[in-house]
């Protein structure tokens, strides 16, 4: 596997040194992340590169270098970027040495990059998702030449291992297991921008996790657009369930999560591995998208209302108490009132702990964008009804573990109440309880005393 090119970072270090001389101080860098966990993980790599090259981390967009890692899954993500750019432009007028770099999914869209080139000429560096590892070389070139550097690749050339990483938190980490997506759900732009599905080799994944464990990480989130189809195209035949079992065997790793699961590929073997491994968290995010079999066909999802209901039933039976969450799209082209009622019916039957609900957003180049659209006022009305139901059921489901004592990973101090900390249960629900900062990053047993909305108040036992 190609390794990260250390020479490029040496060059960036030299350029950063010159930049520091001009500024009269160490330059600061702020990485802003839009979108999913994959982007969040990529941003940790971007920051890792920048810290290695001599930048200082900043959470403020007033920083000398601002990198925006963009998302394009829905139109409003794109609009958010343009909002930010207007603001950055005025900051750059006051700080002419300021550098602005854009990367991520939206940069894979040619029209957007053209718009940025023409209308947002103050942007210094643009790169995409397939050449993230080229960031040091591109930034160094911009610093050296003073000219804009735009480089976006249409497809991935290779998977580059061993980029430096600056983790957001010391005790947990995302780990990519695959990149891209081959499913081509008809509403989704991801396969076009992130390219074909490529799995990392199991030994590279396990080696990274062993190193993370040695570095104090106790919780791992395995990341892929569709983790359940992991292994496709690898020389060695290995399933996601097998990989998950291997990850659970790594000493020091106490909890394993994964994201995202496609219902069509969730195997009985995976259900068994979840059931038999206490380390696998009792939470499954299983995007439904629609409860209507007719719409699911139109979406190219390869499952039906009945098979989704059967799957969730089998999961709940095998792993009692597991928390199920989902994604639902309202107003996919051609969705009728009857179709929408089917979605409500699935929500009622499965009783999700929570659901991300989205208004369908047409994405240029996807098949659904050319289908007959549902009027916005109809979508709005359905969206409100779905949200009501999801919240009502979520509220009824929350609190079902009151009285139990369960392990919680302490993630921080409670910002509302001094002397209290906040922990995450295996099923992803939060609990607040008396404790001090020394507990952060540790797993402790907490008795769940009361439920307040969607979280618990507890006491360490
Ligand atoms: N419109 C609305 N929601 C979408 N999603 C993906 N594409 C679109 C779109 N065009 C949602 C899906 C997916 C989640 C990450 O985003 O529900 O699971
Ligand atoms: Fe998009 Fe479907 Fe792939 Fe998920 S599985 S990234 S929704 S195409």
Short mmCIF file of C-alpha atoms and ligand atoms in Angstrom, two decimals:
data_model
loop_
_atom_site.label_atom_id
_atom_site.label_comp_id
_atom_site.label_asym_id
_atom_site.label_seq_id
_atom_site.Cartn_x
_atom_site.Cartn_y
_atom_site.Cartn_z
CA UNK A 1 0.00 0.00 0.00
CA UNK A 2 1.45 3.40 -0.91
CA UNK A 3 2.60 5.29 2.12
CA UNK A 4 2.27 8.95 2.76
CA UNK A 5 4.99 11.04 1.08
CA UNK A 6 7.09 12.62 3.85
CA UNK A 7 9.02 14.80 1.41
CA UNK A 8 5.89 16.83 0.62
CA UNK A 9 5.34 17.62 4.26
CA UNK A 10 8.98 18.69 4.64
CA UNK A 11 8.42 21.14 1.81
CA UNK A 12 5.25 22.44 3.44
CA UNK A 13 7.16 22.88 6.70
CA UNK A 14 9.67 25.14 4.94
CA UNK A 15 6.89 27.20 3.34
CA UNK A 16 5.06 27.46 6.65
CA UNK A 17 8.31 28.76 8.18
CA UNK A 18 8.47 31.52 5.55
CA UNK A 19 4.78 32.32 6.10
CA UNK A 20 5.48 32.59 9.85
CA UNK A 21 8.29 35.09 9.14
CA UNK A 22 5.91 37.27 7.12
CA UNK A 23 3.30 37.14 9.86
CA UNK A 24 5.83 37.61 12.63
CA UNK A 25 4.35 34.67 14.55
CA UNK A 26 3.34 31.02 14.24
CA UNK A 27 0.45 30.74 11.76
CA UNK A 28 -2.91 29.42 12.92
CA UNK A 29 -5.22 27.03 11.04
CA UNK A 30 -8.90 26.32 11.42
CA UNK A 31 -10.54 23.30 9.78
CA UNK A 32 -14.31 23.60 9.37
CA UNK A 33 -16.25 20.39 8.71
CA UNK A 34 -19.63 20.03 7.03
CA UNK A 35 -21.46 16.75 6.60
CA UNK A 36 -20.90 13.22 7.78
CA UNK A 37 -18.49 11.24 9.98
CA UNK A 38 -16.34 10.47 6.94
CA UNK A 39 -15.69 14.16 6.50
CA UNK A 40 -15.04 14.54 10.21
CA UNK A 41 -12.38 11.85 9.95
CA UNK A 42 -10.85 13.48 6.85
CA UNK A 43 -10.70 16.76 8.75
CA UNK A 44 -8.68 15.10 11.50
CA UNK A 45 -6.17 14.14 8.79
CA UNK A 46 -6.10 17.68 7.38
CA UNK A 47 -5.43 19.08 10.83
CA UNK A 48 -2.81 16.38 11.47
CA UNK A 49 -0.97 17.48 8.32
CA UNK A 50 -1.16 21.15 9.29
CA UNK A 51 0.07 20.64 12.86
CA UNK A 52 2.95 18.50 11.59
CA UNK A 53 3.83 21.28 9.14
CA UNK A 54 4.04 23.94 11.86
CA UNK A 55 0.56 25.46 12.10
CA UNK A 56 -1.19 25.98 15.40
CA UNK A 57 -4.77 24.74 15.79
CA UNK A 58 -7.53 27.35 16.08
CA UNK A 59 -11.29 26.96 16.36
CA UNK A 60 -11.82 30.48 15.01
CA UNK A 61 -12.30 31.29 11.35
CA UNK A 62 -10.20 34.39 11.94
CA UNK A 63 -7.24 31.98 11.68
CA UNK A 64 -4.51 32.60 9.06
CA UNK A 65 -5.53 29.48 7.14
CA UNK A 66 -9.14 28.29 6.94
CA UNK A 67 -9.85 24.91 5.36
CA UNK A 68 -13.50 24.09 4.66
CA UNK A 69 -14.24 20.41 4.18
CA UNK A 70 -17.51 20.57 2.24
CA UNK A 71 -20.57 18.35 1.85
CA UNK A 72 -22.97 18.21 -1.07
CA UNK A 73 -25.50 15.58 -0.08
CA UNK A 74 -28.34 18.13 -0.06
CA UNK A 75 -28.61 21.55 -1.67
CA UNK A 76 -28.64 23.38 1.68
CA UNK A 77 -25.12 22.06 2.38
CA UNK A 78 -23.93 23.88 -0.75
CA UNK A 79 -25.73 27.06 0.26
CA UNK A 80 -24.05 26.96 3.64
CA UNK A 81 -20.65 26.98 1.97
CA UNK A 82 -21.45 30.05 -0.10
CA UNK A 83 -22.68 31.81 3.05
CA UNK A 84 -19.35 31.06 4.75
CA UNK A 85 -17.36 32.21 1.75
CA UNK A 86 -18.99 35.66 1.79
CA UNK A 87 -17.93 36.02 5.41
CA UNK A 88 -14.38 34.76 4.76
CA UNK A 89 -13.99 37.21 1.90
CA UNK A 90 -14.59 40.19 4.18
CA UNK A 91 -12.11 38.77 6.71
CA UNK A 92 -9.51 38.36 3.98
CA UNK A 93 -9.86 42.02 3.02
CA UNK A 94 -8.66 42.91 6.51
CA UNK A 95 -6.00 40.18 6.57
CA UNK A 96 -4.58 39.94 3.03
CA UNK A 97 -2.17 37.13 3.97
CA UNK A 98 -5.10 34.94 4.97
CA UNK A 99 -5.35 31.64 3.07
CA UNK A 100 -8.58 29.83 2.20
CA UNK A 101 -8.69 26.20 1.08
CA UNK A 102 -11.75 24.18 0.06
CA UNK A 103 -11.99 20.42 -0.22
CA UNK A 104 -14.47 17.56 0.22
CA UNK A 105 -17.44 16.27 -1.72
CA UNK A 106 -18.69 19.53 -3.21
CA UNK A 107 -15.34 20.11 -4.92
CA UNK A 108 -15.95 16.97 -6.97
CA UNK A 109 -18.72 18.84 -8.80
CA UNK A 110 -17.32 20.65 -11.83
CA UNK A 111 -20.04 23.33 -11.93
CA UNK A 112 -19.43 24.30 -8.31
CA UNK A 113 -15.67 24.52 -8.83
CA UNK A 114 -16.22 26.72 -11.88
CA UNK A 115 -18.50 28.99 -9.86
CA UNK A 116 -15.83 29.27 -7.16
CA UNK A 117 -13.10 29.98 -9.72
CA UNK A 118 -15.15 32.77 -11.32
CA UNK A 119 -17.10 34.36 -8.47
CA UNK A 120 -15.00 33.57 -5.40
CA UNK A 121 -11.57 34.42 -6.73
CA UNK A 122 -10.14 34.92 -3.23
CA UNK A 123 -10.14 31.13 -2.66
CA UNK A 124 -6.51 29.96 -2.70
CA UNK A 125 -6.55 26.16 -2.82
CA UNK A 126 -9.16 23.66 -4.02
CA UNK A 127 -8.83 19.89 -3.94
CA UNK A 128 -11.23 16.95 -3.80
CA UNK A 129 -11.85 13.72 -1.92
CA UNK A 130 -9.53 11.54 -4.02
CA UNK A 131 -6.38 13.62 -3.56
CA UNK A 132 -6.64 14.63 0.10
CA UNK A 133 -3.15 13.27 0.68
CA UNK A 134 -1.87 15.85 -1.85
CA UNK A 135 -2.90 18.68 0.48
CA UNK A 136 0.68 19.40 1.73
CA UNK A 137 2.01 19.60 -1.83
CA UNK A 138 -0.85 21.83 -3.02
CA UNK A 139 -0.71 24.21 -0.07
CA UNK A 140 3.10 24.44 -0.35
CA UNK A 141 2.75 25.26 -4.05
CA UNK A 142 0.25 28.03 -3.27
CA UNK A 143 2.54 29.48 -0.62
CA UNK A 144 5.59 29.29 -2.84
CA UNK A 145 4.06 30.68 -6.04
CA UNK A 146 1.43 33.05 -4.64
CA UNK A 147 -0.93 31.68 -7.28
CA UNK A 148 -4.18 29.81 -6.84
CA UNK A 149 -3.91 26.02 -6.90
CA UNK A 150 -6.92 23.98 -8.04
CA UNK A 151 -6.52 20.21 -8.32
CA UNK A 152 -9.47 17.81 -8.34
CA UNK A 153 -9.30 14.21 -9.53
CA UNK A 154 -12.20 12.33 -11.12
CA UNK A 155 -11.37 9.08 -9.43
CA UNK A 156 -9.23 7.59 -6.71
CA UNK A 157 -5.79 6.47 -7.76
CA UNK A 158 -4.82 4.65 -4.59
CA UNK A 159 -5.57 4.38 -0.91
CA UNK A 160 -2.86 6.22 0.97
CA UNK A 161 -2.11 4.93 4.46
CA UNK A 162 -0.44 6.64 7.41
CA UNK A 163 -1.42 10.28 7.02
CA UNK A 164 -0.75 12.22 10.22
CA UNK A 165 -3.94 12.64 12.26
CA UNK A 166 -4.99 15.07 14.97
CA UNK A 167 -7.86 13.37 16.81
CA UNK A 168 -10.73 15.47 18.07
CA UNK A 169 -10.82 13.55 21.35
CA UNK A 170 -8.09 11.34 22.82
CA UNK A 171 -10.20 8.32 23.79
CA UNK A 172 -12.25 7.62 20.67
CA UNK A 173 -11.62 7.56 16.97
CA UNK A 174 -13.23 6.94 13.61
CA UNK A 175 -11.49 4.46 11.34
CA UNK A 176 -12.24 4.25 7.61
CA UNK A 177 -12.84 0.73 6.39
CA UNK A 178 -14.07 1.58 2.90
CA UNK A 179 -14.39 4.57 0.63
CA UNK A 180 -17.01 5.37 -2.00
CA UNK A 181 -20.31 3.71 -2.78
CA UNK A 182 -21.59 1.44 -5.54
CA UNK A 183 -25.27 1.48 -4.69
CA UNK A 184 -26.50 4.38 -6.77
CA UNK A 185 -29.65 5.09 -4.81
CA UNK A 186 -31.43 7.29 -7.34
CA UNK A 187 -31.60 10.40 -5.10
CA UNK A 188 -27.99 10.26 -3.94
CA UNK A 189 -24.97 12.11 -5.26
CA UNK A 190 -22.41 10.25 -3.12
CA UNK A 191 -21.48 7.57 -5.71
CA UNK A 192 -20.76 10.34 -8.23
CA UNK A 193 -18.57 12.41 -5.93
CA UNK A 194 -16.95 9.73 -3.76
CA UNK A 195 -16.53 7.21 -6.57
CA UNK A 196 -16.57 3.41 -6.60
CA UNK A 197 -16.46 1.40 -3.40
CA UNK A 198 -12.96 0.47 -2.28
CA UNK A 199 -12.21 -1.51 0.87
CA UNK A 200 -9.07 -1.00 2.90
CA UNK A 201 -7.10 -4.17 3.54
CA UNK A 202 -8.07 -5.78 6.86
CA UNK A 203 -4.45 -5.82 8.06
CA UNK A 204 -4.13 -2.06 7.49
CA UNK A 205 -7.35 -1.43 9.42
CA UNK A 206 -6.39 -3.72 12.31
CA UNK A 207 -2.89 -2.26 12.47
CA UNK A 208 -4.31 1.27 12.67
CA UNK A 209 -6.68 0.24 15.46
CA UNK A 210 -3.90 -1.52 17.41
CA UNK A 211 -1.87 1.67 17.24
CA UNK A 212 -4.86 3.75 18.33
CA UNK A 213 -5.41 1.38 21.28
CA UNK A 214 -1.75 1.80 22.28
CA UNK A 215 -2.34 5.53 22.13
CA UNK A 216 -5.22 5.35 24.62
CA UNK A 217 -8.23 5.03 22.33
CA UNK A 218 -10.96 2.81 23.80
CA UNK A 219 -13.85 3.39 21.39
CA UNK A 220 -13.72 2.85 17.63
CA UNK A 221 -16.25 3.91 14.99
CA UNK A 222 -15.77 1.91 11.79
CA UNK A 223 -16.66 4.15 8.87
CA UNK A 224 -17.91 3.43 5.38
CA UNK A 225 -20.75 4.56 3.14
CA UNK A 226 -22.03 1.00 3.38
CA UNK A 227 -20.03 -0.95 5.94
CA UNK A 228 -22.08 -4.09 5.37
CA UNK A 229 -20.65 -4.63 1.90
CA UNK A 230 -17.08 -4.35 3.22
CA UNK A 231 -14.60 -6.69 1.53
CA UNK A 232 -15.83 -6.37 -2.04
CA UNK A 233 -12.86 -6.41 -4.40
CA UNK A 234 -10.27 -7.49 -1.82
CA UNK A 235 -7.94 -10.37 -2.70
CA UNK A 236 -8.57 -11.99 0.65
CA UNK A 237 -12.28 -12.82 1.16
CA UNK A 238 -13.40 -11.17 4.37
CA UNK A 239 -16.85 -10.04 5.46
CA UNK A 240 -17.75 -7.05 7.62
CA UNK A 241 -18.89 -9.43 10.38
CA UNK A 242 -15.46 -11.10 10.39
CA UNK A 243 -13.68 -7.77 10.46
CA UNK A 244 -15.87 -6.59 13.35
CA UNK A 245 -15.02 -9.71 15.35
CA UNK A 246 -11.32 -9.13 14.76
CA UNK A 247 -11.61 -5.52 15.89
CA UNK A 248 -13.32 -6.67 19.10
CA UNK A 249 -10.33 -8.92 19.85
CA UNK A 250 -7.87 -6.02 19.98
CA UNK A 251 -6.76 -5.47 23.59
CA UNK A 252 -7.64 -2.04 24.94
CA UNK A 253 -10.59 -1.51 22.61
CA UNK A 254 -13.67 -1.50 24.81
CA UNK A 255 -16.37 -0.33 22.42
CA UNK A 256 -16.94 -0.63 18.70
CA UNK A 257 -19.54 1.24 16.65
CA UNK A 258 -20.04 1.36 12.91
CA UNK A 259 -21.73 3.58 10.36
CA UNK A 260 -23.55 3.29 7.95
CA UNK A 261 -25.40 0.00 7.45
CA UNK A 262 -27.40 -0.63 4.30
CA UNK A 263 -30.39 -2.86 5.12
CA UNK A 264 -29.96 -4.88 1.92
CA UNK A 265 -26.51 -6.10 3.00
CA UNK A 266 -27.02 -6.66 6.72
CA UNK A 267 -26.26 -10.37 7.12
CA UNK A 268 -27.51 -12.87 9.73
CA UNK A 269 -23.80 -13.43 10.49
CA UNK A 270 -23.46 -9.74 11.46
CA UNK A 271 -26.48 -9.98 13.77
CA UNK A 272 -24.81 -12.95 15.48
CA UNK A 273 -21.52 -11.07 15.88
CA UNK A 274 -23.34 -8.10 17.43
CA UNK A 275 -25.25 -10.43 19.74
CA UNK A 276 -22.16 -12.35 20.88
CA UNK A 277 -19.75 -9.44 21.36
CA UNK A 278 -20.41 -7.19 24.31
CA UNK A 279 -17.92 -4.70 22.86
CA UNK A 280 -20.19 -3.99 19.88
CA UNK A 281 -22.39 -1.10 20.96
CA UNK A 282 -26.11 -1.66 21.32
CA UNK A 283 -27.00 0.85 18.64
CA UNK A 284 -27.66 0.39 14.97
CA UNK A 285 -28.23 3.18 12.48
CA UNK A 286 -30.25 1.61 9.68
CA UNK A 287 -31.46 4.10 7.06
CA UNK A 288 -35.03 3.34 5.98
CA UNK A 289 -35.41 6.25 3.49
CA UNK A 290 -39.04 5.28 2.76
CA UNK A 291 -41.56 2.77 4.07
CA UNK A 292 -43.23 2.28 0.70
CA UNK A 293 -41.98 -0.72 -1.28
CA UNK A 294 -42.96 1.08 -4.48
CA UNK A 295 -40.84 4.13 -3.62
CA UNK A 296 -38.00 1.91 -2.38
CA UNK A 297 -37.89 0.35 -5.84
CA UNK A 298 -37.83 3.82 -7.40
CA UNK A 299 -35.00 4.68 -5.03
CA UNK A 300 -33.07 1.55 -6.08
CA UNK A 301 -32.75 0.45 -2.47
CA UNK A 302 -33.16 -3.32 -3.06
CA UNK A 303 -35.39 -4.05 -0.06
CA UNK A 304 -39.09 -3.81 0.67
CA UNK A 305 -41.20 -2.55 3.55
CA UNK A 306 -41.73 -6.17 4.63
CA UNK A 307 -38.07 -7.18 4.44
CA UNK A 308 -37.05 -4.07 6.42
CA UNK A 309 -39.64 -4.87 9.11
CA UNK A 310 -38.48 -8.50 9.19
CA UNK A 311 -34.84 -7.42 9.51
CA UNK A 312 -35.51 -5.03 12.41
CA UNK A 313 -37.59 -7.72 14.12
CA UNK A 314 -34.74 -10.22 13.88
CA UNK A 315 -32.23 -7.66 15.18
CA UNK A 316 -34.43 -6.74 18.16
CA UNK A 317 -35.00 -10.38 19.00
CA UNK A 318 -31.31 -11.24 18.85
CA UNK A 319 -30.15 -8.12 20.71
CA UNK A 320 -32.82 -7.05 23.22
CA UNK A 321 -32.64 -3.38 24.18
CA UNK A 322 -30.72 -2.38 21.06
CA UNK A 323 -31.41 1.17 19.95
CA UNK A 324 -32.43 1.58 16.33
CA UNK A 325 -32.10 4.92 14.56
CA UNK A 326 -32.71 5.80 10.95
CA UNK A 327 -32.72 8.27 8.06
CA UNK A 328 -35.96 9.08 6.23
CA UNK A 329 -36.49 11.16 3.10
CA UNK A 330 -39.83 12.92 2.64
CA UNK A 331 -41.09 13.93 -0.79
CA UNK A 332 -39.08 11.65 -3.05
CA UNK A 333 -40.44 12.16 -6.62
CA UNK A 334 -43.80 10.48 -7.12
CA UNK A 335 -44.41 9.92 -3.37
CA UNK A 336 -48.18 9.76 -2.83
CA UNK A 337 -50.13 10.13 0.40
CA UNK A 338 -50.42 6.31 0.49
CA UNK A 339 -46.65 5.92 0.12
CA UNK A 340 -46.08 8.40 2.91
CA UNK A 341 -48.58 6.54 5.16
CA UNK A 342 -46.44 3.42 4.65
CA UNK A 343 -43.44 5.32 5.99
CA UNK A 344 -45.44 6.40 9.05
CA UNK A 345 -46.51 2.78 9.49
CA UNK A 346 -42.91 1.54 9.57
CA UNK A 347 -42.00 4.25 12.08
CA UNK A 348 -44.90 3.10 14.26
CA UNK A 349 -43.93 -0.56 14.00
CA UNK A 350 -40.16 -0.27 14.45
CA UNK A 351 -40.35 2.49 17.08
CA UNK A 352 -37.01 4.14 16.30
CA UNK A 353 -35.25 5.82 19.21
CA UNK A 354 -34.58 8.72 16.87
CA UNK A 355 -34.65 9.49 13.18
CA UNK A 356 -32.98 12.01 10.93
CA UNK A 357 -35.68 13.30 8.62
CA UNK A 358 -34.80 15.02 5.36
CA UNK A 359 -36.77 16.86 2.73
CA UNK A 360 -35.89 15.38 -0.65
CA UNK A 361 -33.33 17.60 -2.37
CA UNK A 362 -32.85 17.15 -6.13
CA UNK A 363 -29.17 16.65 -6.97
CA UNK A 364 -28.09 17.44 -10.52
CA UNK A 365 -26.95 14.34 -12.36
CA UNK A 366 -28.92 11.83 -10.26
CA UNK A 367 -31.85 9.95 -11.87
CA UNK A 368 -34.43 11.20 -9.34
CA UNK A 369 -33.73 14.84 -10.17
CA UNK A 370 -35.34 14.22 -13.56
CA UNK A 371 -38.47 12.53 -12.15
CA UNK A 372 -41.71 14.35 -11.41
CA UNK A 373 -41.27 16.35 -8.21
CA UNK A 374 -43.74 16.54 -5.31
CA UNK A 375 -45.04 20.10 -4.66
CA UNK A 376 -43.14 21.81 -1.79
CA UNK A 377 -46.28 22.56 0.25
CA UNK A 378 -47.23 18.86 0.20
CA UNK A 379 -43.71 17.92 1.33
CA UNK A 380 -43.75 20.48 4.14
CA UNK A 381 -47.03 19.18 5.51
CA UNK A 382 -45.81 15.54 5.40
CA UNK A 383 -42.48 16.47 6.91
CA UNK A 384 -44.22 18.09 9.91
CA UNK A 385 -46.38 15.00 10.43
CA UNK A 386 -43.39 12.67 10.26
CA UNK A 387 -41.38 14.79 12.65
CA UNK A 388 -44.27 14.81 15.15
CA UNK A 389 -44.55 11.03 15.06
CA UNK A 390 -40.80 10.43 15.26
CA UNK A 391 -40.53 12.75 18.27
CA UNK A 392 -43.55 11.26 20.03
CA UNK A 393 -42.21 7.71 19.67
CA UNK A 394 -38.66 8.78 20.55
CA UNK A 395 -39.99 10.37 23.75
CA UNK A 396 -41.98 7.25 24.64
CA UNK A 397 -38.99 4.98 23.99
CA UNK A 398 -36.49 7.09 25.87
CA UNK A 399 -36.24 6.17 29.49
CA UNK A 400 -36.86 2.47 29.00
CA UNK A 401 -33.66 1.69 30.92
CA UNK A 402 -34.52 3.73 34.04
CA UNK A 403 -33.45 1.85 37.15
CA UNK A 404 -30.73 -0.14 35.37
CA UNK A 405 -27.01 0.24 35.99
CA UNK A 406 -25.12 0.48 32.71
CA UNK A 407 -21.58 1.36 31.60
CA UNK A 408 -21.10 4.89 30.29
CA UNK A 409 -18.07 6.38 28.56
CA UNK A 410 -17.48 9.80 30.13
CA UNK A 411 -17.10 12.33 27.32
CA UNK A 412 -16.87 15.64 29.16
CA UNK A 413 -18.05 17.96 31.89
CA UNK A 414 -21.72 18.84 31.81
CA UNK A 415 -21.72 22.44 30.52
CA UNK A 416 -25.02 23.17 32.30
CA UNK A 417 -24.22 21.95 35.81
CA UNK A 418 -20.80 22.30 37.49
CA UNK A 419 -19.63 19.12 39.25
CA UNK A 420 -21.46 16.93 36.78
CA UNK A 421 -20.14 14.92 33.83
CA UNK A 422 -21.76 13.55 30.69
CA UNK A 423 -21.40 9.96 29.58
CA UNK A 424 -22.54 7.97 26.58
CA UNK A 425 -24.24 4.62 27.04
CA UNK A 426 -23.59 1.73 24.69
CA UNK A 427 -26.93 2.48 22.97
CA UNK A 428 -25.73 6.03 22.24
CA UNK A 429 -28.02 7.71 24.81
CA UNK A 430 -26.42 10.32 27.11
CA UNK A 431 -26.44 10.30 30.91
CA UNK A 432 -25.47 13.16 33.22
CA UNK A 433 -24.19 12.34 36.72
CA UNK A 434 -22.08 13.82 39.53
CA UNK A 435 -18.37 13.44 38.84
CA UNK A 436 -15.22 15.35 37.98
CA UNK A 437 -13.01 15.82 34.95
CA UNK A 438 -10.64 13.01 35.94
CA UNK A 439 -13.34 10.60 34.71
CA UNK A 440 -13.21 11.87 31.13
CA UNK A 441 -12.28 9.07 28.74
CA UNK A 442 -13.12 6.33 31.24
CA UNK A 443 -15.98 3.83 31.23
CA UNK A 444 -17.86 3.77 34.55
CA UNK A 445 -21.03 2.07 35.76
CA UNK A 446 -23.91 4.46 36.21
CA UNK A 447 -27.29 3.85 37.75
CA UNK A 448 -29.95 5.52 35.61
CA UNK A 449 -32.21 7.34 38.06
CA UNK A 450 -34.51 9.51 35.97
CA UNK A 451 -35.14 10.41 32.39
CA UNK A 452 -35.28 14.04 31.23
CA UNK A 453 -36.37 14.31 27.62
CA UNK A 454 -33.88 12.24 25.69
CA UNK A 455 -31.20 11.81 28.35
CA UNK A 456 -30.82 10.31 31.78
CA UNK A 457 -29.77 11.64 35.15
CA UNK A 458 -27.78 9.04 37.03
CA UNK A 459 -25.34 8.23 39.78
CA UNK A 460 -22.07 6.35 39.61
CA UNK A 461 -22.28 2.98 41.33
N1 LIG B 1 -32.22 14.53 -0.53
C1 LIG B 1 -32.53 14.37 0.77
N2 LIG B 1 -31.87 13.54 1.57
C2 LIG B 1 -30.84 12.85 1.06
N3 LIG B 1 -29.99 11.96 1.62
C3 LIG B 1 -29.12 11.56 0.67
N4 LIG B 1 -29.38 12.17 -0.49
C4 LIG B 1 -30.45 12.97 -0.28
C5 LIG B 1 -31.20 13.86 -1.10
N5 LIG B 1 -30.91 14.03 -2.38
C6 LIG B 1 -30.09 11.52 3.00
C7 LIG B 1 -30.34 10.02 3.11
C8 LIG B 1 -29.03 9.50 3.63
C9 LIG B 1 -28.54 10.66 4.44
C10 LIG B 1 -27.09 10.66 4.73
O1 LIG B 1 -28.87 11.78 3.65
O2 LIG B 1 -31.36 9.82 4.05
O3 LIG B 1 -29.17 8.33 4.40
FE1 LIG B 2 -26.02 7.32 -1.16
FE2 LIG B 2 -27.35 4.98 -1.21
FE3 LIG B 2 -24.65 5.00 -1.28
FE4 LIG B 2 -25.91 5.69 0.97
S1 LIG B 2 -25.98 3.68 -0.01
S2 LIG B 2 -24.17 6.79 0.03
S3 LIG B 2 -27.74 6.72 0.20
S4 LIG B 2 -26.03 5.81 -2.84
#
